[in-house]
Coordinates of C-alpha atoms and ligand atoms in Angstrom, one line a residue:
M3 CA -5.4 -22.2 12.7
Q4 CA -3.2 -19.6 14.2
Y5 CA -3.2 -16.1 15.5
S6 CA -3.0 -13.4 12.8
K7 CA 0.5 -12.0 12.6
Y8 CA -1.1 -8.7 13.5
V9 CA -2.2 -9.8 16.9
H10 CA -0.2 -8.7 19.9
T11 CA -0.8 -9.5 23.5
F12 CA -0.7 -7.0 26.4
P13 CA -1.1 -8.1 30.0
V14 CA -3.7 -5.8 31.6
E15 CA -4.0 -7.3 35.0
D16 CA -3.0 -10.5 36.8
N17 CA -5.4 -12.8 35.1
V18 CA -6.3 -10.9 32.0
V19 CA -4.5 -10.2 28.7
A20 CA -5.6 -8.1 25.8
L21 CA -5.4 -9.5 22.3
Y22 CA -4.8 -6.4 20.1
H23 CA -5.1 -6.5 16.3
A24 CA -2.5 -3.9 15.1
L25 CA -3.9 -3.6 11.6
L26 CA -7.6 -3.3 12.4
I27 CA -7.2 -1.6 15.8
R28 CA -9.4 -4.0 17.6
T29 CA -9.1 -5.3 21.1
V30 CA -10.4 -8.4 22.8
F31 CA -9.8 -9.2 26.5
V32 CA -9.3 -12.8 27.6
T33 CA -8.4 -14.5 30.8
N34 CA -5.2 -16.4 31.1
Q35 CA -7.2 -19.6 31.2
E36 CA -9.0 -18.7 28.0
S37 CA -5.7 -17.8 26.4
Q38 CA -4.3 -21.2 27.3
Q39 CA -7.4 -23.0 25.8
I40 CA -6.9 -21.1 22.5
N41 CA -3.3 -22.1 22.4
L42 CA -4.2 -25.7 23.1
F43 CA -6.7 -25.5 20.2
F44 CA -4.0 -24.2 17.9
E45 CA -1.7 -27.1 18.9
K46 CA -4.3 -29.9 18.6
G47 CA -6.5 -28.4 15.9
T48 CA -9.6 -29.5 17.8
T49 CA -11.5 -29.1 21.1
N50 CA -14.6 -30.5 22.8
D51 CA -15.1 -27.3 24.8
H52 CA -18.0 -25.4 23.2
V53 CA -16.9 -22.1 24.9
T54 CA -13.5 -22.3 23.2
V55 CA -15.2 -23.1 19.9
E56 CA -17.4 -20.0 20.2
M57 CA -14.4 -17.9 21.2
I58 CA -12.4 -19.2 18.2
N59 CA -15.3 -18.5 15.9
Y60 CA -15.6 -15.0 17.2
L61 CA -11.8 -14.4 16.9
Y62 CA -11.9 -15.9 13.3
T63 CA -14.8 -13.7 12.2
N64 CA -12.9 -10.6 13.5
Y65 CA -9.6 -11.6 11.8
F66 CA -7.7 -12.3 15.1
V67 CA -7.4 -15.9 14.1
V68 CA -6.6 -17.0 10.5
N69 CA -6.1 -20.3 8.7
N70 CA -2.8 -19.3 7.2
D71 CA -0.5 -16.4 6.3
E72 CA -2.3 -15.8 3.0
E73 CA -5.4 -14.7 4.9
D74 CA -3.3 -12.1 6.6
S75 CA -1.9 -10.9 3.3
A76 CA -5.4 -10.7 1.8
L77 CA -6.6 -8.5 4.7
Y78 CA -3.5 -6.3 4.4
S79 CA -4.2 -5.8 0.7
K80 CA -7.8 -4.9 1.4
C81 CA -6.7 -2.3 4.0
M82 CA -4.1 -0.8 1.6
D83 CA -6.8 -0.4 -1.1
M84 CA -8.6 1.9 1.4
I85 CA -5.7 4.4 1.6
A86 CA -7.0 7.5 0.0
E87 CA -5.0 9.5 -2.6
P88 CA -3.1 12.5 -1.1
A89 CA -5.1 15.7 -0.7
I90 CA -3.6 19.0 0.6
S91 CA -5.1 19.2 4.1
N92 CA -2.7 21.8 5.5
A93 CA -0.9 24.7 3.8
Y94 CA 1.7 26.6 5.9
I95 CA 2.0 30.2 4.6
V96 CA 5.4 31.3 5.8
V97 CA 4.8 35.0 5.7
T98 CA 8.3 35.8 7.0
E99 CA 11.4 33.8 7.9
N100 CA 12.4 36.5 10.3
C101 CA 11.8 36.1 14.0
N102 CA 12.1 38.3 17.0
F103 CA 12.8 35.3 19.2
N104 CA 15.8 33.0 19.5
C105 CA 14.2 30.0 21.2
K106 CA 16.9 27.6 22.2
Y107 CA 15.1 24.5 21.1
C108 CA 13.8 25.9 17.8
F109 CA 14.4 23.2 15.1
I110 CA 14.1 25.6 12.2
S111 CA 16.1 28.4 13.6
N112 CA 18.8 27.8 10.9
A113 CA 16.2 29.0 8.4
V114 CA 17.4 32.5 9.1
Q115 CA 20.3 32.3 6.8
N116 CA 21.6 34.7 4.2
V117 CA 21.6 32.2 1.4
Y118 CA 17.8 32.8 1.1
P119 CA 17.6 36.6 0.8
V120 CA 13.9 36.9 0.4
K121 CA 12.7 36.6 4.0
V122 CA 9.4 38.5 3.8
M123 CA 6.4 37.4 1.7
T124 CA 5.2 40.0 -0.9
K125 CA 1.7 40.6 -2.1
E126 CA 2.5 39.0 -5.4
V127 CA 3.6 35.8 -3.7
A128 CA 0.5 35.8 -1.4
T129 CA -1.8 36.3 -4.4
N130 CA -0.2 33.4 -6.2
A131 CA -0.4 31.3 -3.1
V132 CA -4.2 31.9 -2.8
M133 CA -4.6 31.1 -6.5
L134 CA -2.6 27.8 -6.1
L135 CA -4.8 26.8 -3.2
Q136 CA -7.9 27.7 -5.2
R137 CA -6.8 25.5 -8.0
T138 CA -5.9 22.7 -5.6
Y139 CA -9.2 22.8 -3.7
E140 CA -11.1 22.9 -7.0
K141 CA -9.4 19.7 -8.2
Q142 CA -10.1 17.8 -4.9
Q143 CA -13.7 18.5 -4.1
H144 CA -14.3 15.5 -1.8
S145 CA -14.7 15.8 1.9
Y146 CA -11.5 16.1 4.0
D147 CA -10.0 18.5 6.6
K148 CA -8.5 21.7 5.1
T149 CA -6.5 24.2 7.0
I150 CA -4.4 27.2 6.0
T151 CA -1.8 28.0 8.7
F152 CA 0.0 31.3 8.9
Y153 CA 3.5 30.6 10.1
G154 CA 7.1 32.0 10.3
G155 CA 9.6 32.9 11.7
E156 CA 7.2 35.0 13.7
P157 CA 4.2 35.6 11.4
L158 CA 3.1 38.8 13.3
L159 CA 6.2 40.5 11.9
N160 CA 4.3 40.5 8.6
F161 CA 0.7 40.7 9.8
D162 CA -0.2 43.0 6.9
I163 CA 0.4 40.2 4.4
I164 CA -1.9 37.9 6.5
K165 CA -4.7 40.5 6.2
F166 CA -3.9 40.8 2.5
F167 CA -4.0 37.1 2.1
M168 CA -7.4 36.8 3.8
D169 CA -8.8 39.7 1.7
E170 CA -7.6 37.8 -1.4
V171 CA -9.4 34.7 -0.2
N172 CA -12.6 36.7 0.3
R173 CA -12.1 38.2 -3.2
I174 CA -11.4 35.0 -5.0
K175 CA -14.4 33.3 -3.3
Q176 CA -16.7 35.7 -5.1
E177 CA -15.5 34.6 -8.5
H178 CA -14.3 31.0 -8.1
Y179 CA -14.8 27.7 -6.3
W180 CA -13.6 27.9 -2.7
P181 CA -14.8 25.4 -0.1
D182 CA -16.7 26.7 2.9
D183 CA -15.0 24.4 5.4
V184 CA -11.4 25.8 5.1
K185 CA -10.1 26.6 8.6
Y186 CA -7.5 29.3 9.2
A187 CA -4.9 29.2 11.9
L188 CA -2.0 31.3 13.1
I189 CA 0.9 30.0 15.1
T190 CA 2.7 32.8 17.0
N191 CA 5.0 33.4 19.9
G192 CA 2.4 35.9 21.1
S193 CA 4.7 38.7 21.9
L194 CA 3.5 41.1 19.2
L195 CA -0.2 40.7 19.7
T196 CA -2.0 44.0 20.0
K197 CA -5.7 44.9 20.4
D198 CA -5.9 45.8 16.6
I199 CA -4.3 42.4 15.6
L200 CA -6.6 40.5 17.9
Q201 CA -9.6 42.3 16.6
S202 CA -8.6 41.4 13.0
I203 CA -7.9 37.8 14.0
K204 CA -11.5 37.7 15.4
E205 CA -13.0 39.3 12.3
Y206 CA -11.2 37.0 9.8
G207 CA -12.1 33.9 11.9
I208 CA -8.5 32.8 12.3
A209 CA -7.8 30.3 15.1
L210 CA -5.0 31.5 17.3
S211 CA -2.3 29.3 18.7
I212 CA 0.3 30.8 21.1
S213 CA 3.5 29.0 21.8
Y214 CA 3.9 29.4 25.6
D215 CA 5.6 27.0 28.0
V216 CA 3.4 27.9 31.0
D217 CA 5.8 28.2 33.9
K218 CA 8.5 30.9 34.0
E219 CA 11.5 28.6 34.2
S220 CA 10.3 26.3 31.4
H221 CA 9.5 29.3 29.2
S222 CA 13.0 30.8 29.8
Q223 CA 14.3 28.9 26.7
R224 CA 12.1 31.2 24.7
I225 CA 14.3 34.3 24.8
D226 CA 13.9 37.2 22.5
K227 CA 16.6 38.3 20.0
T228 CA 18.3 40.4 22.7
G229 CA 18.4 37.5 25.1
N230 CA 15.6 38.7 27.3
D231 CA 13.1 36.4 28.9
S232 CA 9.8 36.7 27.2
Y233 CA 7.5 35.1 29.8
D234 CA 5.9 38.2 31.3
V235 CA 5.3 39.8 27.9
V236 CA 3.6 36.7 26.5
K237 CA 1.6 36.2 29.7
Q238 CA 0.2 39.7 29.4
K239 CA -0.7 39.1 25.8
I240 CA -2.6 35.9 26.8
A241 CA -4.5 38.1 29.4
L242 CA -5.3 40.5 26.6
C243 CA -6.8 37.6 24.6
N244 CA -9.0 36.7 27.5
E245 CA -10.0 40.3 28.0
M246 CA -11.0 40.7 24.4
N247 CA -12.7 37.3 24.3
V248 CA -10.4 36.0 21.6
P249 CA -10.2 32.2 22.0
F250 CA -6.7 30.8 21.8
S251 CA -4.9 27.4 22.0
L252 CA -1.6 26.9 23.8
S253 CA 1.3 25.1 22.1
I254 CA 3.5 23.9 24.9
T255 CA 6.9 22.4 24.3
I256 CA 7.9 19.7 26.8
T257 CA 11.4 20.3 28.0
D258 CA 13.3 18.7 30.9
T259 CA 12.5 21.8 32.9
L260 CA 8.8 21.5 32.3
L261 CA 9.0 17.8 33.3
R262 CA 10.6 18.9 36.6
H263 CA 7.7 21.3 37.2
R264 CA 5.0 18.8 36.1
N265 CA 2.9 19.2 39.2
T266 CA 2.4 22.9 38.8
V267 CA 1.9 23.0 35.0
L268 CA -1.7 21.8 34.9
P269 CA -3.2 24.3 37.4
E270 CA -1.3 27.0 35.5
I271 CA -2.8 25.9 32.2
L272 CA -6.3 26.0 33.7
K273 CA -5.8 29.5 35.0
L274 CA -5.2 30.7 31.4
S275 CA -8.4 29.3 30.1
P276 CA -7.2 28.1 26.7
L277 CA -9.6 26.5 24.2
T278 CA -7.3 23.5 23.7
I279 CA -3.7 22.7 24.3
A280 CA -1.1 20.8 22.2
F281 CA 2.1 19.4 23.6
N282 CA 5.1 19.3 21.4
L283 CA 7.9 16.8 21.8
L284 CA 11.3 18.3 21.2
I285 CA 12.4 17.7 17.6
P286 CA 16.1 17.0 17.5
N287 CA 18.4 19.8 16.4
K288 CA 22.1 20.4 16.9
E289 CA 21.4 22.1 20.3
T290 CA 18.9 19.6 21.6
L291 CA 19.6 15.9 21.0
Q292 CA 17.6 14.0 23.6
N293 CA 18.0 10.6 25.1
D294 CA 15.3 7.9 25.2
N295 CA 14.5 8.7 28.8
Y296 CA 13.2 12.1 27.7
Y297 CA 10.6 10.6 25.4
E298 CA 9.5 8.1 28.1
E299 CA 9.0 10.8 30.7
A300 CA 7.4 13.3 28.3
T301 CA 4.9 10.6 27.2
D302 CA 4.1 9.7 30.8
F303 CA 3.5 13.4 31.5
M304 CA 1.2 13.8 28.4
L305 CA -0.8 10.8 29.4
E306 CA -1.2 11.9 33.0
T307 CA -2.3 15.4 31.9
F308 CA -4.6 13.9 29.2
G309 CA -6.3 11.8 31.9
Q310 CA -6.8 14.9 34.1
L311 CA -7.9 17.3 31.4
R312 CA -10.5 14.9 29.9
T313 CA -12.5 15.0 33.2
I314 CA -13.2 18.7 32.4
G315 CA -13.8 18.1 28.7
M316 CA -10.5 19.5 27.5
Y317 CA -8.4 17.3 25.1
E318 CA -4.8 17.5 24.3
D319 CA -4.4 17.3 20.6
R320 CA -1.5 14.8 20.1
I321 CA -2.9 12.1 22.4
M322 CA -6.4 12.8 21.1
R323 CA -5.4 11.8 17.6
K324 CA -4.5 8.4 18.8
V325 CA -7.6 8.1 21.1
H326 CA -9.7 9.0 18.1
S327 CA -8.1 6.3 15.9
F328 CA -8.3 3.7 18.7
K329 CA -11.9 4.5 19.6
E330 CA -13.2 4.6 16.0
N331 CA -11.0 1.7 14.7
K332 CA -9.8 4.2 12.1
M333 CA -6.3 3.9 10.7
H334 CA -4.1 6.9 11.6
L335 CA -1.9 6.9 8.5
Y336 CA 0.1 10.0 9.1
D337 CA 0.9 11.9 12.2
C338 CA 1.5 15.2 10.3
C339 CA 0.3 16.5 7.0
A340 CA 3.7 16.3 5.4
S341 CA 3.8 12.6 5.7
G342 CA 1.9 11.2 2.7
G343 CA 2.5 14.5 0.9
N344 CA -0.7 16.2 2.1
Q345 CA 0.9 19.6 2.8
Y346 CA 2.2 22.8 1.1
V347 CA 4.8 24.9 2.8
I348 CA 4.9 28.2 0.9
A349 CA 8.1 30.1 1.6
P350 CA 8.3 33.9 1.5
D351 CA 10.1 33.7 -1.9
G352 CA 7.2 31.6 -3.4
T353 CA 8.9 28.2 -3.4
I354 CA 6.6 25.3 -2.4
G355 CA 7.9 22.7 -0.1
I356 CA 6.4 19.8 1.9
C357 CA 7.8 20.2 5.4
H358 CA 8.7 23.5 7.2
G359 CA 11.6 21.7 8.9
Y360 CA 13.5 22.0 5.6
L361 CA 13.1 25.7 5.3
N362 CA 16.8 25.9 6.4
N363 CA 18.1 24.0 3.3
R364 CA 15.1 24.0 1.0
K365 CA 15.2 20.3 0.6
Y366 CA 12.0 19.2 -1.1
F367 CA 11.3 22.8 -2.1
S368 CA 11.5 22.6 -5.9
A369 CA 8.2 24.1 -7.2
K370 CA 7.0 27.7 -7.4
V371 CA 3.7 29.3 -6.6
S372 CA 4.0 31.3 -9.8
D373 CA 3.9 28.1 -11.9
S374 CA 0.2 27.8 -12.8
E375 CA 0.8 24.3 -14.2
F376 CA 2.1 22.9 -10.8
D377 CA 0.2 19.9 -9.7
F378 CA 1.4 18.3 -6.5
R379 CA 0.1 14.9 -7.5
E380 CA 2.5 14.8 -10.4
H381 CA 5.5 16.3 -8.6
P382 CA 8.4 13.9 -7.8
D383 CA 8.8 15.2 -4.2
Y384 CA 5.2 14.6 -3.4
K385 CA 5.3 11.2 -5.0
Y386 CA 8.3 10.4 -2.8
W387 CA 6.6 11.4 0.4
K388 CA 3.3 9.7 -0.5
K389 CA 4.2 6.4 0.8
R390 CA 5.7 7.6 4.1
T391 CA 3.3 5.8 6.4
P392 CA 4.0 2.9 8.8
L393 CA 1.4 0.9 6.8
L394 CA 3.8 0.9 3.9
M395 CA 7.1 0.8 5.7
P396 CA 8.8 -2.7 6.0
Q397 CA 10.3 -1.8 9.5
C398 CA 6.8 -1.3 10.9
Q399 CA 5.0 -4.4 9.7
D400 CA 5.5 -6.4 12.9
C401 CA 4.9 -3.4 15.2
E402 CA 1.9 -3.2 17.5
C403 CA 1.4 0.4 16.6
L404 CA 1.2 -0.2 12.9
S405 CA -2.2 1.4 12.2
I406 CA -2.3 3.9 15.1
C407 CA 1.0 5.7 15.3
G408 CA 1.1 7.6 12.0
G409 CA 4.9 7.3 11.8
G410 CA 6.0 10.3 13.8
C411 CA 8.0 13.0 12.1
P412 CA 9.8 12.1 8.9
Y413 CA 11.9 15.2 9.1
A414 CA 13.3 14.0 12.5
A415 CA 14.0 10.5 11.0
D416 CA 15.9 12.2 8.2
Y417 CA 17.8 14.4 10.6
M418 CA 18.8 11.5 12.8
Y419 CA 19.3 8.7 10.3
G420 CA 19.5 10.3 6.8
S421 CA 16.2 9.5 5.2
I422 CA 12.5 10.2 5.8
Y423 CA 11.9 6.5 5.3
E424 CA 13.9 5.6 8.4
L425 CA 12.1 5.3 11.7
D426 CA 11.5 8.3 13.9
T427 CA 12.7 6.1 16.8
R428 CA 12.0 8.7 19.5
F429 CA 8.4 8.8 18.4
C430 CA 8.2 4.9 18.5
I431 CA 8.9 5.1 22.2
H432 CA 6.0 7.6 22.6
A433 CA 3.6 5.7 20.3
K434 CA 4.2 2.3 22.1
K435 CA 3.6 3.8 25.5
V436 CA 0.4 5.5 24.3
L437 CA -1.0 2.3 22.9
T438 CA -0.3 0.4 26.1
W439 CA -2.1 3.1 28.0
L440 CA -5.1 3.1 25.6
I441 CA -5.5 -0.6 26.0
K442 CA -5.3 -0.5 29.8
D443 CA -7.6 2.5 29.9
L444 CA -10.2 0.7 27.7
Y445 CA -10.1 -2.3 30.0
H446 CA -10.6 -0.2 33.1
H447 CA -13.4 1.7 31.4
I448 CA -15.2 -1.6 30.5
T449 CA -14.7 -3.2 33.9
R450 CA -15.7 -0.1 35.8
K451 CA -18.9 0.0 33.7
E452 CA -19.6 -3.6 34.4
Q453 CA -19.2 -3.2 38.2
Ligands
SF4_516 S1 7.8 16.0 9.0 FE1 8.1 16.7 11.1 S2 8.7 18.8 11.0 FE2 7.8 18.3 9.0 S3 5.6 18.8 9.2 FE3 5.8 16.7 9.8 S4 6.0 16.7 12.0 FE4 6.5 18.8 11.3
SF4_517 S1 6.9 4.2 13.4 FE1 7.7 3.0 15.2 S2 5.9 2.9 16.5 FE2 5.2 3.4 14.5 S3 4.6 1.5 13.5 FE3 6.7 2.0 12.9 S4 8.0 0.9 14.4 FE4 6.0 1.1 15.2

């Protein structure tokens, strides 16, 4: 007998180690002494100690211990059989590629290029997009999360088309199949919000996410097109949301400046009363290539904030995805909807892509919303992205984060190393730190309960 190749050990305190099954996301805590007994059993193949026998039986039943490598392979095949076929769970509707901001860290800022002259979505494209989504949902009527996200550039520069799109959805619902559980979201820099827009957002039931970096100096990278700081304007718009009782989430980019101000960030967030928050790690672009230290520090900050916010029942989205997977022993196959080919990005000119990061060069944008025969499941780009999960990537097979990390951002991997099938190494740093934290947190939770 031997440990499964998926078992990794993590010291959690002086005399205790965690045995963690990377494929099944299960954890068992043993003392150093117990661990030695297990190793002795592996060496000798027998033991007189009934406690060790019971422990080995338990570990065998839960796949931590196997008789041979073939048993690991059989378990892996069983898990792979459970991977569901792709389903479009997010559709970015890029209503405009124009933006009134010039954020220094924007990874898609190059999208504003003259080679793609149609920068503003028309009613015709919006109608075709609604019809495409209708056909897509009708073909995949099983239960899964579905979101339509209005995006840009700055989407509020073309708010009329968002309203038109929503009216088209309401019209098509009367005549055709349209699932009731589709969520609608809008990601905006917030600067153009008005009372009328907020009223419409409320009426259409669109979830509002505002990109806002919370403290003045951190937010100073989010300058408008004329180079002016946008902090005060956006702060006022957030106050307007609160005044009008329009719930909103904050999308906060972690920069070096934010990390320097880490102690003041949380109280500031709480003052703004967001519904939820989501932290963004910087995605590399030619202006902002980061070193590994940044990802270490940013992850520490996210975990620290997560630990504090959960005491008041608020959960940061990115860490929460992994907590959910860890708690429910549920494989987290993809960290974004593009991975696995579960996403449409509909550009203003009606081309359909997979990831908005490629709006700048239209890589993987080779279909059109006007093509009523388009079926993403048959499209070569979607087939290519389908297997982009750590579970199917050879580089990840021996990694402790195999089932929990989701593989980070394929676009970043492509940007850094030339293929979406390379590792997003900056994300690996983040994922490994989060997993170590989760295991220790679980241990502390269990031992606190037992005390
Ligand atoms: S691949 Fe990266 S940039 Fe593209 S949707 Fe996923 S996380 Fe975003
Ligand atoms: S992407 Fe990185 S962290 Fe995730 S499983 Fe692969 S090697 Fe591990």
